[in-house]
Structures are given as structure tokens and as C-alpha cells.
Amino acid sequence: MSHNMGTDSDRVWLVVLGAVLAMATTLAVEALKYLFSNRNKKKDYKIVVRLELKSLISAIDRLVDQYGTDQYFRITTINELREAAQRADRIRDQITLIRSDSKKEEILGAISDVFIFCADTNNLEGVAWAQPTTPASAAPMLPWNADIFRSRRQMLALRSVDIKRKLNDLISYLENR
């Protein structure tokens, strides 16, 4: 027997040391993989959230532009805005990746504001364009362009400016993080 081989206990310690080093290396590699994939996820979710918020702004712009031309909100464009809000609402899982709880609340609140804006706009146009269903002796129906409807439309157009400002602020936040 040669004296260079070492004792059995030395060999056991070398095997244990090798196993510990292999395990540490594996853990380090997995941790790096996780960090890189997490970094990519963060970049991806920010892109998706920004795009959805920009889509909401674009739909609001179309709705308000048409209002400026037609003096009423088109139901088809209101529906397009609602669909954009529904798409934005489906990214809730990605919104949870944002670290700031207040920003999460702001984004979800802004999407909720868009839904409420859609409902209010849709209800206004539904009333403004409703066909009379009452007997002739009842109070006459107001035309779609009566002052009351015009002033409510103006208020909604003003509300849209506030919603767009909130959305733009959130987009700026996401671009700078």
C-alpha cells in the first residue's frame, strides 16, 4: 500500500467536500438563472403594462376626437374603449410584479376609472338617443343635442383629460423604473 493515497477518512472528506462544492455550484447557477429570468420578466411586464395603458389613451383620444366632430360619443368607440379596458384589466397578474403598492393601486384605479368613464358615457348616450316609449300626453323627450346632454358630454370630455393625465403619469413611471 502506498502512503500517498491517504486514509479512508481523508477520502470521505474529499468526497463530502466535492459534493458540497457541486451543490453550491448548482445553487449558484440556479440563482443566476432565476435572477436573469426575473429581470427579463420585469422588463417584459413593464412593456406589456405600458402598451395597455397607451392603448387606453389612444381609445380615449379617438372617442373625444369623434365627440369634437359629431358632438356626441359614438357607441362603437365607447365599446372599443371598454374592450381596451378589459384587455388592460387582464394584466392584473403582471401588475402585481410592481414593487410599489401605491403604484399598483394607481394603475388598477386608473383602469377602474376608465370602466366607470365608459359606463357613464354609454349611459348618457343611451338616454340621449332613447326613443320615446311614453304616451303622447307625457312630457316630450329631449332631443339628443339638448343642452343637458351637451353639458354632460362636455363634463365627460373634461373627465377624459384627467384620466389620460393619470395614465400618462403611470406610463412615465414605468418607463423610468
Short mmCIF file of C-alpha atoms in Angstrom, two decimals, residues 39-59 84-85 87-92 94-98 103 107-108 110-111 114 163-177:
data_model
loop_
_atom_site.label_atom_id
_atom_site.label_comp_id
_atom_site.label_asym_id
_atom_site.label_seq_id
_atom_site.Cartn_x
_atom_site.Cartn_y
_atom_site.Cartn_z
CA ARG A 39 -35.03 40.62 -14.86
CA ASN A 40 -36.49 39.67 -18.25
CA LYS A 41 -39.94 39.19 -16.71
CA LYS A 42 -39.76 42.65 -15.16
CA LYS A 43 -38.75 44.21 -18.46
CA ASP A 44 -41.50 42.29 -20.29
CA TYR A 45 -44.29 43.15 -17.84
CA LYS A 46 -43.37 46.82 -17.95
CA ILE A 47 -43.61 46.75 -21.73
CA VAL A 48 -46.99 44.99 -21.63
CA VAL A 49 -48.44 47.31 -18.97
CA ARG A 50 -47.18 50.42 -20.80
CA LEU A 51 -48.67 49.21 -24.08
CA GLU A 52 -52.05 48.54 -22.49
CA LEU A 53 -52.09 51.96 -20.83
CA LYS A 54 -51.12 53.60 -24.13
CA SER A 55 -53.94 51.69 -25.81
CA LEU A 56 -56.38 53.18 -23.31
CA ILE A 57 -55.11 56.68 -24.05
CA SER A 58 -55.43 56.09 -27.78
CA ALA A 59 -59.02 54.84 -27.43
CA ALA A 84 -59.22 48.12 -24.32
CA ALA A 85 -60.01 48.47 -20.60
CA ARG A 87 -57.54 43.87 -22.03
CA ALA A 88 -55.76 46.14 -19.56
CA ASP A 89 -57.67 44.56 -16.69
CA ARG A 90 -56.46 41.09 -17.74
CA ILE A 91 -52.86 42.02 -16.93
CA ARG A 92 -53.53 42.15 -13.18
CA GLN A 94 -48.29 41.36 -14.24
CA ILE A 95 -49.25 44.47 -12.29
CA THR A 96 -48.54 42.55 -9.09
CA LEU A 97 -44.85 42.41 -10.13
CA ILE A 98 -44.58 46.16 -9.50
CA LYS A 103 -48.35 52.39 -7.99
CA ILE A 107 -52.75 51.51 -12.12
CA LEU A 108 -55.72 49.42 -11.01
CA ALA A 110 -56.91 54.19 -13.40
CA ILE A 111 -58.23 51.11 -15.20
CA VAL A 114 -61.79 54.01 -17.49
CA ILE A 163 -57.94 60.04 -16.84
CA LYS A 164 -55.41 60.48 -19.66
CA ARG A 165 -53.15 62.52 -17.35
CA LYS A 166 -53.21 59.71 -14.78
CA LEU A 167 -52.43 57.12 -17.46
CA ASN A 168 -49.57 59.23 -18.87
CA ASP A 169 -48.10 59.67 -15.38
CA LEU A 170 -48.17 55.90 -14.88
CA ILE A 171 -46.54 55.29 -18.25
CA SER A 172 -43.77 57.76 -17.33
CA TYR A 173 -43.27 55.99 -14.01
CA LEU A 174 -42.93 52.61 -15.74
CA GLU A 175 -40.53 53.98 -18.35
CA ASN A 176 -38.26 55.44 -15.66
CA ARG A 177 -38.07 52.31 -13.47
#
